CSV table of C-alpha atoms in Angstrom, one decimal:
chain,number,residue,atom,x,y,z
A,110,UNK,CA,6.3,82.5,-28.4
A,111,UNK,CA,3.8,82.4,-25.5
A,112,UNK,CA,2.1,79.1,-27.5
A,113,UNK,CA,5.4,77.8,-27.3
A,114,UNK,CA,5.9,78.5,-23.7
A,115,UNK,CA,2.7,76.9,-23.1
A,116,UNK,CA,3.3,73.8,-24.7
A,117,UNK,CA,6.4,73.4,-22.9
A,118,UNK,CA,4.9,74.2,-19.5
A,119,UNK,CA,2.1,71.4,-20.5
A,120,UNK,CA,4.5,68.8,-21.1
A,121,UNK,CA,6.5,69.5,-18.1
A,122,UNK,CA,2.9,69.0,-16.1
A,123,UNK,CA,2.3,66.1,-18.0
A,124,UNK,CA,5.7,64.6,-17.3
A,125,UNK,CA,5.2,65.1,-13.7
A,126,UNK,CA,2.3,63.5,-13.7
A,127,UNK,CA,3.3,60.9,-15.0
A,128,UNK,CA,6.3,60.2,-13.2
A,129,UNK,CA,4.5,60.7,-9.7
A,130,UNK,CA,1.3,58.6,-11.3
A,131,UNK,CA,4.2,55.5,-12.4
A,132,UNK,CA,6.2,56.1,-9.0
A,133,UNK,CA,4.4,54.2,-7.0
A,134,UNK,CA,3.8,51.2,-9.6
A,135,UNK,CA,7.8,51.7,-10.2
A,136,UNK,CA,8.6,51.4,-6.2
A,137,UNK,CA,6.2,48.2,-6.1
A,138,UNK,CA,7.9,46.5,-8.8
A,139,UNK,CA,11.0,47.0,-7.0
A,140,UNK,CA,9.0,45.5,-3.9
A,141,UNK,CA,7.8,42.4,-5.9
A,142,UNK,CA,11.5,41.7,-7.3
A,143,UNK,CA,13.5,42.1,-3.8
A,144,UNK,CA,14.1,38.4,-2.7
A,145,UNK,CA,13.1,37.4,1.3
A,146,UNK,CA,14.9,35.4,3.8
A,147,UNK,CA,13.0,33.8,6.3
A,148,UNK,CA,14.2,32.3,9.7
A,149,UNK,CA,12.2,29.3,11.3
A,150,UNK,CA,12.8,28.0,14.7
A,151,UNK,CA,11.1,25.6,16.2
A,152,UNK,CA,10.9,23.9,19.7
A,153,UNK,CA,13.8,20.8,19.5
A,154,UNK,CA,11.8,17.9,20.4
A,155,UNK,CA,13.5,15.8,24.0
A,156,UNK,CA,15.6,13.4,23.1
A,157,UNK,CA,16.1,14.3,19.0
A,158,UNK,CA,20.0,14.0,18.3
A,159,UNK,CA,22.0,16.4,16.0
A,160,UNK,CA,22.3,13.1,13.9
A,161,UNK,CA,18.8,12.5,13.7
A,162,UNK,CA,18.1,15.9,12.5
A,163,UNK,CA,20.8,16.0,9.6
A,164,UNK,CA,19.4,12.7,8.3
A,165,UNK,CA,15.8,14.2,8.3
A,166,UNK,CA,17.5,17.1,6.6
A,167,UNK,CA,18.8,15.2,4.0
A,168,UNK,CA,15.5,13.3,3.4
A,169,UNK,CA,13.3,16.1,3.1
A,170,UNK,CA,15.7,18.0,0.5
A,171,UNK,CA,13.6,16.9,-2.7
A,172,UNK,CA,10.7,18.3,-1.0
A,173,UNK,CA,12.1,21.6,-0.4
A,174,UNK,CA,13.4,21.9,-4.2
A,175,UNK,CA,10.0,21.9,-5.2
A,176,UNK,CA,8.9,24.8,-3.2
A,177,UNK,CA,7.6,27.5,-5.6
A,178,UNK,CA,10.2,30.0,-5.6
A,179,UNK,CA,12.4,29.0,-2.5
A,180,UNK,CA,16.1,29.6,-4.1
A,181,UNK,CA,18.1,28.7,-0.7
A,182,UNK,CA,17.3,26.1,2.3
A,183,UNK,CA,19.9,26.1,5.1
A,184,UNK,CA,18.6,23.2,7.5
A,185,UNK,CA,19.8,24.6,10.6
A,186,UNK,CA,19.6,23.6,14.6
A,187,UNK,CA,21.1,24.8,17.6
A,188,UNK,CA,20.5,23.3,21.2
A,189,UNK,CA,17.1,24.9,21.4
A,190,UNK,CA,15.6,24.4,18.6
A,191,UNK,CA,15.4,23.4,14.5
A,192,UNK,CA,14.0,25.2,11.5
A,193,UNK,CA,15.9,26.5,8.3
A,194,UNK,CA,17.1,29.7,7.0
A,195,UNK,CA,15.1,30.3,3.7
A,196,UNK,CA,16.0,32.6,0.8
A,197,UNK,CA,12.7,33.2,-1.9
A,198,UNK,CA,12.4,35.2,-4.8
A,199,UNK,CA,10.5,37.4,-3.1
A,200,UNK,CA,7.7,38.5,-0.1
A,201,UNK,CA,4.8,36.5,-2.1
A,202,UNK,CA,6.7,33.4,-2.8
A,203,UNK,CA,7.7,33.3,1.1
A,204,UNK,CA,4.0,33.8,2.5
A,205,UNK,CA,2.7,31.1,0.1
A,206,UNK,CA,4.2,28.9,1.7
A,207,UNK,CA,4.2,30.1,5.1
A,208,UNK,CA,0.6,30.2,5.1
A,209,UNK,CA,-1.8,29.2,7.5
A,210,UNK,CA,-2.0,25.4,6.7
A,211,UNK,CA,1.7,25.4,7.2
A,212,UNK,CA,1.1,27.2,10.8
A,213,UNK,CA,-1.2,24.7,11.2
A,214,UNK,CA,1.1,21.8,10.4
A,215,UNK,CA,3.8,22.5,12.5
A,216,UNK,CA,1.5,23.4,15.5
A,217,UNK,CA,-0.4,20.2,15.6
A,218,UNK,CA,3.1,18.1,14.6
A,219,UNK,CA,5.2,19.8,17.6
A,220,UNK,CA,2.7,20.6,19.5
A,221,UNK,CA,4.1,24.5,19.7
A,222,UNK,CA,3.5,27.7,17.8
A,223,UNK,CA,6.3,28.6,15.2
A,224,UNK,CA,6.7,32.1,14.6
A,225,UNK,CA,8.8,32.8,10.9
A,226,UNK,CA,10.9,35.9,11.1
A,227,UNK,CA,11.1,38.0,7.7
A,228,UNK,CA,14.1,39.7,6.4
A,229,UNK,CA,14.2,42.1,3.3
A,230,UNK,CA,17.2,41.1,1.1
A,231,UNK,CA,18.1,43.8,-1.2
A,232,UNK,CA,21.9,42.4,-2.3
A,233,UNK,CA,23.2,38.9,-1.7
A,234,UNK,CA,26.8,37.7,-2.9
A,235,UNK,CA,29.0,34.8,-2.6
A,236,UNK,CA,31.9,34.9,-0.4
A,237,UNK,CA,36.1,34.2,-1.2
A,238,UNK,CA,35.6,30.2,0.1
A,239,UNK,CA,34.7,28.9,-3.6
A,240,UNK,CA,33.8,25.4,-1.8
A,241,UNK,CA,30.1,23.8,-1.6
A,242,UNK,CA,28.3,23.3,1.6
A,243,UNK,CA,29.1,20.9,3.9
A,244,UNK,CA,28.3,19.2,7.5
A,245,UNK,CA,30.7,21.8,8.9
A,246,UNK,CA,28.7,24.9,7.8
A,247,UNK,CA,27.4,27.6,10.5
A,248,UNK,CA,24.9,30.1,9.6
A,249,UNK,CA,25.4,33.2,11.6
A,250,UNK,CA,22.3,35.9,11.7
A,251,UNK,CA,23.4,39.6,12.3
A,252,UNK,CA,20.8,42.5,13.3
A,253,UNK,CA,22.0,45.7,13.4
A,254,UNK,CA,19.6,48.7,15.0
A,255,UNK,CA,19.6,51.3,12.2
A,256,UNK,CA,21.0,54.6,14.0
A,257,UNK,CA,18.2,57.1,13.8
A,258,UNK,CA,19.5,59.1,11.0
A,259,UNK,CA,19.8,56.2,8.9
A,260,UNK,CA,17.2,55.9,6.4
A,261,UNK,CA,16.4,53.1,3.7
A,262,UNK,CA,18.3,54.1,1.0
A,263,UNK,CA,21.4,54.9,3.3
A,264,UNK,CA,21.7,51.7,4.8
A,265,UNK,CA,20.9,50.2,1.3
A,266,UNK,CA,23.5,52.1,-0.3
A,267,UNK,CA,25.5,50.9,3.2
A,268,UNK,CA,25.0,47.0,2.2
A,269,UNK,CA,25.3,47.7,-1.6
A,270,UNK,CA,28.8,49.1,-0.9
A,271,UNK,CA,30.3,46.5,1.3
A,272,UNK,CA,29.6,43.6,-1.6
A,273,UNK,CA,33.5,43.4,-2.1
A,274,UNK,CA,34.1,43.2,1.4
A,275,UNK,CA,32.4,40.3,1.9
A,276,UNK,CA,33.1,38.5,-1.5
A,277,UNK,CA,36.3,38.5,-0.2
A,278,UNK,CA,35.8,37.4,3.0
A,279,UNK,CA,37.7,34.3,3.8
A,280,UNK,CA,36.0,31.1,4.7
A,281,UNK,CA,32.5,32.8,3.7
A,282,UNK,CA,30.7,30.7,1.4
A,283,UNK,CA,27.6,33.6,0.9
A,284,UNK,CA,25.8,36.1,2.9
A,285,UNK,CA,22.5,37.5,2.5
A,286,UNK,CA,22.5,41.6,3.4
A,287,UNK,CA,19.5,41.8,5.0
A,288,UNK,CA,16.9,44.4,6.6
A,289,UNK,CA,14.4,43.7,9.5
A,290,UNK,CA,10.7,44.7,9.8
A,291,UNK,CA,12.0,46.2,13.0
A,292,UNK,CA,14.4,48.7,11.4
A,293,UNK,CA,17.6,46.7,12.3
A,294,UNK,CA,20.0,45.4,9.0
A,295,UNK,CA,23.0,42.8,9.0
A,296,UNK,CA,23.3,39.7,7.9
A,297,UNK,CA,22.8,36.3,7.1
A,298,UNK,CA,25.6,33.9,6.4
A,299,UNK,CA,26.9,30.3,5.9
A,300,UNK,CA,30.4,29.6,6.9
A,301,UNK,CA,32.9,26.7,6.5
A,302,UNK,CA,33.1,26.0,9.6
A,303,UNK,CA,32.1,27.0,13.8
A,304,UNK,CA,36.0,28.5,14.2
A,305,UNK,CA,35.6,30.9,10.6
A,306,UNK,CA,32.4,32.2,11.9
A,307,UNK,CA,33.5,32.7,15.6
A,308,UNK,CA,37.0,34.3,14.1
A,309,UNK,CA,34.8,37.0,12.3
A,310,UNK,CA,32.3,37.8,15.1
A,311,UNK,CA,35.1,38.1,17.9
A,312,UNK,CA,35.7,41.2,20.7
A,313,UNK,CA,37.1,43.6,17.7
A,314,UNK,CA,33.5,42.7,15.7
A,315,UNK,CA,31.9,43.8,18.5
A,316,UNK,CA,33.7,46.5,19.3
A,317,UNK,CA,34.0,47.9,15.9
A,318,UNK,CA,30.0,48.1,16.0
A,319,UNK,CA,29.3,49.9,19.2
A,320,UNK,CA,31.7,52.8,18.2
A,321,UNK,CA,30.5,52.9,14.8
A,322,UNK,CA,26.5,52.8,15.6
A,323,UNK,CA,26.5,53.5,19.3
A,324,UNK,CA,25.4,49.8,20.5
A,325,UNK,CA,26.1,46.5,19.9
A,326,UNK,CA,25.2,43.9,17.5
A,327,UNK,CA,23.1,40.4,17.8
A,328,UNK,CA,25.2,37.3,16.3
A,329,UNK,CA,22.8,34.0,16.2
A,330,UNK,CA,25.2,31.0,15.6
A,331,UNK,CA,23.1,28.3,14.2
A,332,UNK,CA,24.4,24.6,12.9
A,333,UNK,CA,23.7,24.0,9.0
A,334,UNK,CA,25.0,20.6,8.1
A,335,UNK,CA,22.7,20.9,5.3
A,336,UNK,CA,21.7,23.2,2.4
A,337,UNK,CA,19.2,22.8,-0.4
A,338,UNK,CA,20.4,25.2,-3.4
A,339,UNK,CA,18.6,26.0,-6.2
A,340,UNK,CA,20.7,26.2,-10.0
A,341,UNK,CA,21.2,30.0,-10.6
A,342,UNK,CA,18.5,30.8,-13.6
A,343,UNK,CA,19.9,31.9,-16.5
A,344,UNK,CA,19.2,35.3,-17.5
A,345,UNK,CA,16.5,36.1,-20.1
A,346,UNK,CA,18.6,37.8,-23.5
């Protein structure tokens, strides 16, 4: 009996063991799969039109396709400046190719420093407007600061649980749920139009935040006239 007890009490060691030895392997695999958004913004040159942009946009989609696990492109611009919104497969993909040739690049081109913003995305869905992109779209970034009691799997279970909110979200065409290096989490998304993405961040958005988390929310409205999407991979049976 005591031999048996043993062996039980060796193979609950060894289970341990293993489970706190494959943990951390387990929590980077998780790492390595969790797909990145990245916001760019840089300096809007004197004089470049929003019609001048959207036609570079459109030129330089075939280059952006063959970006090494870039999924999503929103070309974006607002009065200040011009970049994209980037979705990649994950935090390896997006530093490949935000390296430091690319820093580089744009330093030398512009003639100013760009400084790419990194979001975690652990869910993304696609919202109730079933239409494709189009000149009309406006991206909208959200940060949120997480309350103090909020930790990582909260707010992840948070985002996880408010997919069928936003899948049926009128005039939404998708939203990245995202989390910042800087503890905040929201959103990115692409609307139909200016009006459907001002309609959703109004007063009562507002509002609604600050009493739920104590202070407000940051809405970036940004122009995206044009979008470079990736076919959906099929899955592996």
């Amino acid at each position: 009996m005591k031999f048996f007890l043993s062996l039980l009490a060796l193979g609950a060691l060894v289970g341990l063991g293993a489970w706190f030895g494959l943990a951390p392997h387990r929590a980077a695999a998780k790492a390595a799969q969790t797909k990145v958004a990245v916001y760019v913004s840089i300096t809007r040159p004197a004089g470049v039109t929003d019609e001048a942009l959207t036609a570079e946009f459109t030129r330089a989609i075939p280059i952006y396709a063959r970006v090494p696990g870039l999924e999503r492109k929103y070309f974006t611009y607002s009065e200040a400046g011009f970049g994209g919104l980037y979705l990649f497969e994950n935090e390896a993909a997006a530093k490949a190719h935000f390296n430091a040739a690319w820093l580089e690049r744009v330093q030398k081109t512009y003639g100013v420093k760009a400084d790419p913003i990194y979001f975690s995305v652990p869910e993304v869905t696609a919202g109730a407007a079933k239409v494709a992109p189009s000149a009309a779209n406006v991206a909208t970034i959200v940060e949120i600061k997480t309350p103090w009691y909020g930790t990582d799997g909260l707010v992840k279970k948070g985002l996880r649980d408010a997919i069928p909110t936003y899948a049926a979200t009128p005039h939404l065409i998708y939203k990245y749920f995202t989390q910042g290096t800087d503890r905040s989490f929201g959103g990115i998304y692409l609307w139909e139009d200016q009006a459907s993405a001002e309609a959703n961040f109004g007063p009562a958005w507002h509002e609604r935040v600050t009493k739920k988390y104590g202070h407000d929310g940051k809405v970036t409205f940004l122009k995206a006239p044009v979008s470079m999407i990736q076919p959906v991979k099929s899955e592996k049976p």
